[in-house]
Tab-separated table of C-alpha atoms and ligand atoms in Angstrom:
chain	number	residue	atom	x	y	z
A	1	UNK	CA	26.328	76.010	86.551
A	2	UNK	CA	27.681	75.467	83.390
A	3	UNK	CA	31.521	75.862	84.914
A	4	UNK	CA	30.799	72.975	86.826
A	5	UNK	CA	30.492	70.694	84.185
A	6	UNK	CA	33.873	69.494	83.263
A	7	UNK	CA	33.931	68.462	79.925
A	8	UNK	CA	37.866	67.979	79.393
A	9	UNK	CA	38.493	69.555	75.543
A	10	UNK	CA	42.323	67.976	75.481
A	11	UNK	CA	44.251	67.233	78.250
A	12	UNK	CA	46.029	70.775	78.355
A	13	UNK	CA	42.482	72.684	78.662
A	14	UNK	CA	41.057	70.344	81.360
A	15	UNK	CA	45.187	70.667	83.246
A	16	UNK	CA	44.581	74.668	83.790
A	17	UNK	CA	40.888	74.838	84.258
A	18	UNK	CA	41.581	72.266	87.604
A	19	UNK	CA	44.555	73.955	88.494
A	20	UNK	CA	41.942	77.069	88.307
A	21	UNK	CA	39.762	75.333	90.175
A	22	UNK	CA	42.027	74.700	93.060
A	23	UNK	CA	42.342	78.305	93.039
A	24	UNK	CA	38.915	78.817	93.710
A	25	UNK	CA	38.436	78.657	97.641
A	26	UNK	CA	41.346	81.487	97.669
A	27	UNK	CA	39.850	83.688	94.999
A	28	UNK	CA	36.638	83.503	97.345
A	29	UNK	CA	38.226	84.487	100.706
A	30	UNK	CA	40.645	87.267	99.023
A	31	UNK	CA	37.348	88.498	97.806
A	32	UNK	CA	35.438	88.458	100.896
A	33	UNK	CA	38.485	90.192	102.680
A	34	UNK	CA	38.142	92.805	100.066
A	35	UNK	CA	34.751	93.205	100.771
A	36	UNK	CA	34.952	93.848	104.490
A	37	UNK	CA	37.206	96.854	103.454
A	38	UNK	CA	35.814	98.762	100.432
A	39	UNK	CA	37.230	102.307	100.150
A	40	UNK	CA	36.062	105.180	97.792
A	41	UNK	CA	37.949	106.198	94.710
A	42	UNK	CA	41.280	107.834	95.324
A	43	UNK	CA	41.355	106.173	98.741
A	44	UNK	CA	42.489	102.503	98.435
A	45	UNK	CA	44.758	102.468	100.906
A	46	UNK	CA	44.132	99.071	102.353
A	47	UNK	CA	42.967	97.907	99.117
A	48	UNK	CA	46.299	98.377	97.362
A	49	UNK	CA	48.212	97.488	100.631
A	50	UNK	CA	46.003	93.950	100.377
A	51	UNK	CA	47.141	93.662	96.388
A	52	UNK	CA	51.110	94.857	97.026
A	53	UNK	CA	51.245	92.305	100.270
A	54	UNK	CA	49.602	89.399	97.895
A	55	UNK	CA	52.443	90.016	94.848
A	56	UNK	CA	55.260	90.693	97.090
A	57	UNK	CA	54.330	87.128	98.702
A	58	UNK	CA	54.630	85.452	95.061
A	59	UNK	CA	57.710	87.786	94.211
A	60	UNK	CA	56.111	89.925	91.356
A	61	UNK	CA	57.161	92.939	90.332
A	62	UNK	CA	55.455	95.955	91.071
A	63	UNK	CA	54.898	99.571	91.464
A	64	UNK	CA	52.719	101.378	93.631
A	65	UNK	CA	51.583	105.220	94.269
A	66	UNK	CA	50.449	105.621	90.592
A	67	UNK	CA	47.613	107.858	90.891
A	68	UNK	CA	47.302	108.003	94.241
A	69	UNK	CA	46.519	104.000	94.916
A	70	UNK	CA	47.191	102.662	91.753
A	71	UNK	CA	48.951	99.564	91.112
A	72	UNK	CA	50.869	97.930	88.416
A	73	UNK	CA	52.664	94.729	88.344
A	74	UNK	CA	54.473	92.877	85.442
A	75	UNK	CA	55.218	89.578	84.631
A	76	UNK	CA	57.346	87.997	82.329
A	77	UNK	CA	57.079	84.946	80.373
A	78	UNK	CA	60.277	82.712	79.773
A	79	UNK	CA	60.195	83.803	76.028
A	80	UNK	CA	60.693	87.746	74.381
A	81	UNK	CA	57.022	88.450	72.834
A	82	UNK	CA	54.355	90.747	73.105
A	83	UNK	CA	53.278	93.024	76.279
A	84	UNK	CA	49.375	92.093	77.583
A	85	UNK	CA	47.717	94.198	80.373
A	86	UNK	CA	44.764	93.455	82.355
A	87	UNK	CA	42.919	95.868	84.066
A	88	UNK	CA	41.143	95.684	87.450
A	89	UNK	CA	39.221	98.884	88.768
A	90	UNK	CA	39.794	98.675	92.845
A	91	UNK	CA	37.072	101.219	94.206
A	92	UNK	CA	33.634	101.058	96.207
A	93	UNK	CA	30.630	103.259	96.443
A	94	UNK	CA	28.943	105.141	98.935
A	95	UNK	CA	26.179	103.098	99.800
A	96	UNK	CA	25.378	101.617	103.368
A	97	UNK	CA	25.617	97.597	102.821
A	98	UNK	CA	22.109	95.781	103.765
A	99	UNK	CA	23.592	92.605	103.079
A	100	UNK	CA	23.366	89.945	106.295
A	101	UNK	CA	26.587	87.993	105.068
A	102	UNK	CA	29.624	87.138	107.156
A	103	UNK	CA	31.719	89.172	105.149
A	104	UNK	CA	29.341	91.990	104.952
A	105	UNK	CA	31.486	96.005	104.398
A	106	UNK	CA	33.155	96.997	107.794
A	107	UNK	CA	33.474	100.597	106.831
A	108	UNK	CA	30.222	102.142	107.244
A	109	UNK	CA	28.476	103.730	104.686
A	110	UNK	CA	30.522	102.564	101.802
A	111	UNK	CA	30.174	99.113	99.743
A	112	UNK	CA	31.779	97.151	96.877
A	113	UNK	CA	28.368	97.305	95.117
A	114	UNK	CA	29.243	97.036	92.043
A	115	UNK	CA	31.835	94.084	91.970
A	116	UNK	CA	35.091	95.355	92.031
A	117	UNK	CA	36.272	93.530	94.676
A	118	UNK	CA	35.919	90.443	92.350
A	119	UNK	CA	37.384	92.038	89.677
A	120	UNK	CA	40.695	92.288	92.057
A	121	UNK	CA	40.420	88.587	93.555
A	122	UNK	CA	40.542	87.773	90.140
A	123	UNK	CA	43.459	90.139	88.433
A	124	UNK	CA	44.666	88.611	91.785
A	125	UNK	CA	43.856	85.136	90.727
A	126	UNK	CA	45.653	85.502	87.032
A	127	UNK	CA	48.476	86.700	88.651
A	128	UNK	CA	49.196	83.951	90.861
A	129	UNK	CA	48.786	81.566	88.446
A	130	UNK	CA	50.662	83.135	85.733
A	131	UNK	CA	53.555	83.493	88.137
A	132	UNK	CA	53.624	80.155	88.806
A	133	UNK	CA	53.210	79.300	85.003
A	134	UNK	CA	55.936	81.660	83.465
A	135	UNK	CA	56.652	78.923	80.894
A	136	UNK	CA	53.212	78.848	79.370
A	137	UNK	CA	53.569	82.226	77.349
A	138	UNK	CA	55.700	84.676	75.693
A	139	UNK	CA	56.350	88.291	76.266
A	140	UNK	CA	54.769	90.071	79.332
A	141	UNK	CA	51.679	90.879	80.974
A	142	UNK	CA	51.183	93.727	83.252
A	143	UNK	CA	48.078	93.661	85.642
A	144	UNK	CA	46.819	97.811	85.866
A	145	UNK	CA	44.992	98.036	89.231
A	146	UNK	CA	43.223	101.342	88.983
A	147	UNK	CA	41.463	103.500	91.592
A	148	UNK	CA	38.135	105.521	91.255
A	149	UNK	CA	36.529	103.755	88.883
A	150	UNK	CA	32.631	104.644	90.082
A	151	UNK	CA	34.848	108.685	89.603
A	152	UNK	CA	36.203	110.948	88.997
A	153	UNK	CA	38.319	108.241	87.375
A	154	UNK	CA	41.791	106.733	87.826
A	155	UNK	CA	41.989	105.371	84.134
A	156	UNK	CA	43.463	108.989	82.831
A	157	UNK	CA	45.533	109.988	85.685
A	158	UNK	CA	47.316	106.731	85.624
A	159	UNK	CA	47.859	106.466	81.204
A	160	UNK	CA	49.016	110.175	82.282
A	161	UNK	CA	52.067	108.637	84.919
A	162	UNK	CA	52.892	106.238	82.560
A	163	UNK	CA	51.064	102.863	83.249
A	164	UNK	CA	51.264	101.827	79.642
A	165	UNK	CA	54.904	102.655	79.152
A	166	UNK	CA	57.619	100.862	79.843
A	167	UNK	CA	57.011	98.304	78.677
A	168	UNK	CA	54.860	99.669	76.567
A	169	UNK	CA	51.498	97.703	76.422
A	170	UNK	CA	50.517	96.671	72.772
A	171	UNK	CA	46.929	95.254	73.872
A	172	UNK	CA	44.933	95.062	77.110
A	173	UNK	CA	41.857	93.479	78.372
A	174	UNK	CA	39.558	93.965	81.124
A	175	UNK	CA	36.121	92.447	82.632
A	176	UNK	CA	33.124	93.645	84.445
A	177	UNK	CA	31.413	91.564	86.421
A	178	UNK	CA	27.866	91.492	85.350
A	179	UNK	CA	24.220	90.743	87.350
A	180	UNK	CA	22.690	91.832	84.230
A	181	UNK	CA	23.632	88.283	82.879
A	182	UNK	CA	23.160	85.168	84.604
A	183	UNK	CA	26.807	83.519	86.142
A	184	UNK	CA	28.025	81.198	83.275
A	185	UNK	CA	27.915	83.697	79.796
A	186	UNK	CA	29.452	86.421	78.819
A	187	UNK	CA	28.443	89.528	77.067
A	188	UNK	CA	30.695	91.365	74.444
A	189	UNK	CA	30.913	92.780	71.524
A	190	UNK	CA	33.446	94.492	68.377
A	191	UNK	CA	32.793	98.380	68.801
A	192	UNK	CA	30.967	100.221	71.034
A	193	UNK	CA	29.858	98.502	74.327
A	194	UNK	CA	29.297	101.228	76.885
A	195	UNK	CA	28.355	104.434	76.540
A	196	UNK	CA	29.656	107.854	76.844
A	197	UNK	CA	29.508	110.143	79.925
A	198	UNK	CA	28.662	113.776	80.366
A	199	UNK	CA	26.906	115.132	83.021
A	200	UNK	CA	25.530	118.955	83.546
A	201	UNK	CA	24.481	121.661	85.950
A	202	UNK	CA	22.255	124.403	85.338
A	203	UNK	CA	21.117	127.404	87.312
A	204	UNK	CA	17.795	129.205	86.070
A	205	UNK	CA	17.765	132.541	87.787
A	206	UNK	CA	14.490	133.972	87.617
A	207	UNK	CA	12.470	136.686	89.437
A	208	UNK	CA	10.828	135.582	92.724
A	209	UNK	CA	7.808	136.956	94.126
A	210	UNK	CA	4.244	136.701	95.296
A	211	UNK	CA	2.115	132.861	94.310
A	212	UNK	CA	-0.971	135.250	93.564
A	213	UNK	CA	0.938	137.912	91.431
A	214	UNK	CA	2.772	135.783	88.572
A	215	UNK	CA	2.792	138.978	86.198
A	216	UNK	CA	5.421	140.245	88.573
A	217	UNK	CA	7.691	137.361	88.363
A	218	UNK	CA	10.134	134.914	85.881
A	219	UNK	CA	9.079	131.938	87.368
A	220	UNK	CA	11.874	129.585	87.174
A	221	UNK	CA	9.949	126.808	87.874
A	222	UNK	CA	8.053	127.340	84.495
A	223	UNK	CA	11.358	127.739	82.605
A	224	UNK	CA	12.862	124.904	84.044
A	225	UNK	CA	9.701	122.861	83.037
A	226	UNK	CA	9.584	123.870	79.624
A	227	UNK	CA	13.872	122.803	79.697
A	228	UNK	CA	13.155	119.713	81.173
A	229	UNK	CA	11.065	118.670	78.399
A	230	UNK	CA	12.862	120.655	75.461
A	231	UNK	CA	15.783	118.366	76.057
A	232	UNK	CA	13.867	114.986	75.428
A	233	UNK	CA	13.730	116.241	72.361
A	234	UNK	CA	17.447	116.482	71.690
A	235	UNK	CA	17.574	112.422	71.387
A	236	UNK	CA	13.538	112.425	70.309
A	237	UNK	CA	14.177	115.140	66.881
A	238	UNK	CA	17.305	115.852	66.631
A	239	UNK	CA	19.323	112.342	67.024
A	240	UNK	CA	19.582	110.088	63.872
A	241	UNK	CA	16.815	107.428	64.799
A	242	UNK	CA	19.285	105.101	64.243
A	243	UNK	CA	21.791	105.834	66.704
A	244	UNK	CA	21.493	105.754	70.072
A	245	UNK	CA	21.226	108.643	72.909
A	246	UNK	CA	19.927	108.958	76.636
A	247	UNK	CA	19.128	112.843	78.101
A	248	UNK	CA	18.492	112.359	81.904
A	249	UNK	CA	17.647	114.967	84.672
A	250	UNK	CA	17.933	113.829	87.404
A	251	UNK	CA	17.625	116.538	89.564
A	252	UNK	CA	15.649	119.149	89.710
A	253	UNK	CA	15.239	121.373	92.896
A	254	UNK	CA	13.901	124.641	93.064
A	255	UNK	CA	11.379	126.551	95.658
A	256	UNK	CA	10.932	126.421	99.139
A	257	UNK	CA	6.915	127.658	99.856
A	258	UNK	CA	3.803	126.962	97.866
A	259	UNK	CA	2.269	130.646	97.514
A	260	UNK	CA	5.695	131.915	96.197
A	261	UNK	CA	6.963	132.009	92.859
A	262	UNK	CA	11.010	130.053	92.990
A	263	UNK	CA	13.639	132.739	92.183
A	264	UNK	CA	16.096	129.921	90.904
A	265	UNK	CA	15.460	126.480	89.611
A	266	UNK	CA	18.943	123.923	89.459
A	267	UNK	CA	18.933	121.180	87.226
A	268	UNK	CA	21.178	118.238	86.859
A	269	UNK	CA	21.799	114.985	84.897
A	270	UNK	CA	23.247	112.967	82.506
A	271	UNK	CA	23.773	112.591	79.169
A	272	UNK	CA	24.942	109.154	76.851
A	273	UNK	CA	25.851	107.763	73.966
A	274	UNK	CA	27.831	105.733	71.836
A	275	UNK	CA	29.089	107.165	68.718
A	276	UNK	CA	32.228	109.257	69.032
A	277	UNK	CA	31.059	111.467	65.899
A	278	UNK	CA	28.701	113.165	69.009
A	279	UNK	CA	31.029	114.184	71.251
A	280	UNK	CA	29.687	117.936	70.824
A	281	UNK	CA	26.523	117.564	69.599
A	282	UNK	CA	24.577	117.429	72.827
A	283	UNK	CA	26.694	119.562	74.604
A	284	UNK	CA	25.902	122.112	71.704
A	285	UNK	CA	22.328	121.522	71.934
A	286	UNK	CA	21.909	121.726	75.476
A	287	UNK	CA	23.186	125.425	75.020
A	288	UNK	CA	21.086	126.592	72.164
A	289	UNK	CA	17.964	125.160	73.689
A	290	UNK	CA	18.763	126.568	77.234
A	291	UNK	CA	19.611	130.077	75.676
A	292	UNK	CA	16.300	130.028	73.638
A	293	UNK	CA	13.440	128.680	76.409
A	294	UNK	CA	15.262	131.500	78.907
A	295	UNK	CA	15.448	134.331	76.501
A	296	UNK	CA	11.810	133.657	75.528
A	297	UNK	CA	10.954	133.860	79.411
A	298	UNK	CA	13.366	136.795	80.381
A	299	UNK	CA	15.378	134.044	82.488
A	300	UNK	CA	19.166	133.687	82.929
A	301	UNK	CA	20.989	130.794	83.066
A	302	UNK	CA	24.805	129.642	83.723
A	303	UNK	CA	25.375	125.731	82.265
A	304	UNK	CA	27.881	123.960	83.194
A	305	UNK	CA	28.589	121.153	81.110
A	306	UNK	CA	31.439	118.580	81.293
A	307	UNK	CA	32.547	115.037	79.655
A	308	UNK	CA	33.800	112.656	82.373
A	309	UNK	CA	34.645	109.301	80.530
A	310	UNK	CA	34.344	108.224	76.594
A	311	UNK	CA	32.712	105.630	75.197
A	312	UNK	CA	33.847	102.429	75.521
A	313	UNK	CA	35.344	100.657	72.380
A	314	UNK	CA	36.158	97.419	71.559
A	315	UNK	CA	38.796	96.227	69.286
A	316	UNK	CA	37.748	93.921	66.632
A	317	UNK	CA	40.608	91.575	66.694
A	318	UNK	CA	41.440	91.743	70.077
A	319	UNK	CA	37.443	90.903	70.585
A	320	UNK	CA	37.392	88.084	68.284
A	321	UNK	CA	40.604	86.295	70.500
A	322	UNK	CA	38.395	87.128	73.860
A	323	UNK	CA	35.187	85.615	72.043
A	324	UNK	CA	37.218	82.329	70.970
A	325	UNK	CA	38.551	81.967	74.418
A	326	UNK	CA	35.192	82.211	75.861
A	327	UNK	CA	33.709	79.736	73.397
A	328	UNK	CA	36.221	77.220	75.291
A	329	UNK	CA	36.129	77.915	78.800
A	330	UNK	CA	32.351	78.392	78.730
A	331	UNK	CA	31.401	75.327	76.594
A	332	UNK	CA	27.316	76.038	75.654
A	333	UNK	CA	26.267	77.917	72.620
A	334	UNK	CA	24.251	79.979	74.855
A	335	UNK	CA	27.385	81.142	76.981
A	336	UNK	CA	28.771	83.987	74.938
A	337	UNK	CA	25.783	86.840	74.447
A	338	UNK	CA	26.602	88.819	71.433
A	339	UNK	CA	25.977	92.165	70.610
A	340	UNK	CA	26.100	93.361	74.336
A	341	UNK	CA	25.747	96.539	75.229
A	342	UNK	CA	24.851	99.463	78.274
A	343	UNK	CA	24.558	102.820	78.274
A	344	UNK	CA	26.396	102.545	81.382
A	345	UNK	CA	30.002	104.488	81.419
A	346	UNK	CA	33.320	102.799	82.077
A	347	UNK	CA	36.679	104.700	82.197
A	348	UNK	CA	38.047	101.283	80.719
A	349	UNK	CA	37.408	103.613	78.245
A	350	UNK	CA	40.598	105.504	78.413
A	351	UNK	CA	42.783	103.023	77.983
A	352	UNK	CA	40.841	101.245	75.171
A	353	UNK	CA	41.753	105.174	73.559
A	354	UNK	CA	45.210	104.411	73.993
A	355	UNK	CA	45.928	100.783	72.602
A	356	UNK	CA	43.744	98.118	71.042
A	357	UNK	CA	41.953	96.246	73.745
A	358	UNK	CA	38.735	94.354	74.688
A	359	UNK	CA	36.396	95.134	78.035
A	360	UNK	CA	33.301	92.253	78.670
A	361	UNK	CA	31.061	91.554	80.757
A	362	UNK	CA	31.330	88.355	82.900
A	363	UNK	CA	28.120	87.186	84.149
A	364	UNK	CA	27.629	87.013	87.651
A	365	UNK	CA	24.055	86.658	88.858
A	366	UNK	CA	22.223	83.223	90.131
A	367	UNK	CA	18.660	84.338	90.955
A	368	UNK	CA	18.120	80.764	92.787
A	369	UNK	CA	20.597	81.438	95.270
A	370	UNK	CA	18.914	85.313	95.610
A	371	UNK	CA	22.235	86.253	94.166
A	372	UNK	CA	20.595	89.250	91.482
A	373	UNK	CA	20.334	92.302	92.744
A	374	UNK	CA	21.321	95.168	90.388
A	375	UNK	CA	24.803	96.998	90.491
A	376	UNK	CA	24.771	100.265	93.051
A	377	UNK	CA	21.913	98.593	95.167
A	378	UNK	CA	22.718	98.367	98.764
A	379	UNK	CA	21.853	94.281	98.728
A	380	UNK	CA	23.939	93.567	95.377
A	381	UNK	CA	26.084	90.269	95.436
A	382	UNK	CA	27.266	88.180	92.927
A	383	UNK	CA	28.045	84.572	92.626
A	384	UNK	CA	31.145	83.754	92.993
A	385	UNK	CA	31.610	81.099	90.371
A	386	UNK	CA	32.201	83.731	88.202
A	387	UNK	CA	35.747	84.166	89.815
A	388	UNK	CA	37.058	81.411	89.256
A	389	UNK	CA	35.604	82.035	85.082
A	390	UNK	CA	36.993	84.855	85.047
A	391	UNK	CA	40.546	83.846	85.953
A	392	UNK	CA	40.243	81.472	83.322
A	393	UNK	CA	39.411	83.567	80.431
A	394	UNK	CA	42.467	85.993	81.718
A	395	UNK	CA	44.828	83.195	81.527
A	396	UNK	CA	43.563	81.923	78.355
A	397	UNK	CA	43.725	85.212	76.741
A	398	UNK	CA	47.518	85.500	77.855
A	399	UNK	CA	47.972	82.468	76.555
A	400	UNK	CA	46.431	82.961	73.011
A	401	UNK	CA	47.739	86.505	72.609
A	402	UNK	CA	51.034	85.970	74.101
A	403	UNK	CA	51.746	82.765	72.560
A	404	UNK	CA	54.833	80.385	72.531
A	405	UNK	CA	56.794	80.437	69.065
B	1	NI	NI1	31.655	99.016	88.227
């Protein structure tokens, strides 16, 4: 694709991106080993024994143990200057692979299905180089390898044991590889880019009884109907048009026999949203509308509601350096897609809370090579071009941020 053209802009630019590119057969086979091995959240035992074995082998510092399986390594450039991190989320999901690749997931039932190896191979990748290249920057950059990503969410636990003291980070940067965007562009944007995360539970208990004789009965069902669609109305009326909300149930199981009336109904979903300002406004809805629809049916209900990651906020200058750096390594207009944004959750998120920092999306699909299945499906895969781009943004970043005096 458009990495493959190598349009040198100076000398220096077109030194690193074939030094990258000599990189690239490794980044591939690291990745593929990763892949054989994915492990849930929490659990990244081989994982992080694969990423501690790799730095100990090009003598970088580390720590491991932080949050279970989290890793963090630091390395220093020849000059006193800034500290840079650069996160890498390590976990896999629990979805039987239906891939027919040689490197197709060992462990069955469980899948790197939504990237993550590749966003190791290439933390992996930065490393390396940057190891080698101690001379090209200033200051520090610590690499954050973080478990249980897909949840409950190794972002918090590992801010709480320190991973952005000492030394303490003053930026940090992070990518997800994307098969919403063809391989070759990136998506990003200042602000907002993914969306908050709260999910819910709710019991309806109503009174069971005979299909024929509803007068006896609180048909949960019913209730949890009229809830069900009373909620879509939380984003539909109650929302500002022009911000942006999702309500989702999900699940909804209640009832076990079609001539009786279902005692209790269970619902559960998902709510989302950008804008910080709303971090109790649906959670406040959700009660008043519950309490109403079940008082007005004689029903009783127990919610439980809970906030699992924030949005996901970009920094504008630290945003602005990623964009510039992408204009050069991916050299067509049509590379960088502004403006970006999911209602997908991140707990990149966490971090971003903590210190100024930028999360994007590197584009990773190639529909001619069948390579464009969505994230979470058992048959995703992603090109792996994109590995070798996104080492180069990494370094470039470093390199811009943590400049030489
Ligand atoms: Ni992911």
């Amino acid at each position: 694709m458009v990495f493959t053209s190598l349009t040198p802009l100076s000398t220096e630019l077109s030194r690193v991106r074939l030094e990258i590119r000599t990189l690239q057969p490794r980044l591939v086979q690291w990745r593929r080993s990763l892949h054989q091995y994915p492990e849930l959240g929490f659990r990244e035992h081989i994982t992080a024994e694969f990423i501690t074995r790799k730095l100990r082998e090009w003598g970088i510092d580390h720590q491991t143990g932080i949050a279970t399986t989290g890793v963090v390594a630091v390395i220093h450039g020849t000059q006193p200057g800034p500290v840079l991190a650069i996160r890498a989320d390590m976990d896999a999901l629990p979805i039987q692979e239906e891939n027919q690749v040689p490197y197709c997931s060992l462990h069955d039932g469980m899948m790197h299905a939504c990237g993550h190896d590749g966003h190791v191979a290439i933390a992996l990748g930065t490393a390396y180089y940057l190891s080698k290249h101690r001379h090209t920057f200033a200051g520090t950059v610590k690499f954050i390898f973080q478990p249980a990503e897909e949840g409950p969410g190794g972002a918090k636990p590992m801010i709480e044991q320190g991973a952005l003291r000492n030394p303490d980070v003053d930026a940090i940067i992070g990518l997800h590889l994307w098969n919403n965007l063809p391989v070759g562009t990136v998506g990003v944007r200042t602000g907002a880019m993914m969306a908050a995360v709260e999910l819910f539970d709710c019991i309806i208990q109503g009174k069971g009884g005979h299909g024929a004789m509803p007068h006896q009965t609180v048909d949960s069902i019913v209730v949890g109907a009229q809830i069900v669609s009373a909620l879509q109305t939380i984003v539909a009326r109650n929302l500002d048009p022009l911000k942006s909300g999702v309500v989702t149930v999900g699940k909804f199981h209640a009832g076990a026999a079609l001539n009786v009336i279902a005692d209790t109904a269970e619902l559960s979903g998902t709510v989302r949203y950008f804008d910080p300002g709303l971090t109790d406004f649906f959670n406040q809805r959700f009660e008043e509308i519950i309490a109403g629809i079940c008082q007005s049916y004689g029903a009783r209900y127990e919610l439980n509601y809970r906030k699992l990651y924030p949005p996901v906020i970009n920094n504008e200058a630290i945003t602005n350096l990623v964009t510039s750096v992408v204009e050069n390594v991916i050299e067509t207009p049509l590379g960088i897609v502004p403006e970006c944004q999911t209602m997908g959750g991140e707990d990149m998120s966490f971090f971003l809370q903590e210190v100024p920092g930028c999360f994007f999306f590197l584009g990773s699909a190639n529909a001619t090579k069948g390579l464009d299945y969505p994230h979470h499906h058992p048959r995703f895969d992603f090109d792996e071009i994109a590995l070798g781009i996104g080492v180069e943004i990494f370094v470039r970043c470093v390199e811009r941020y943590c400049a030489l005096a």
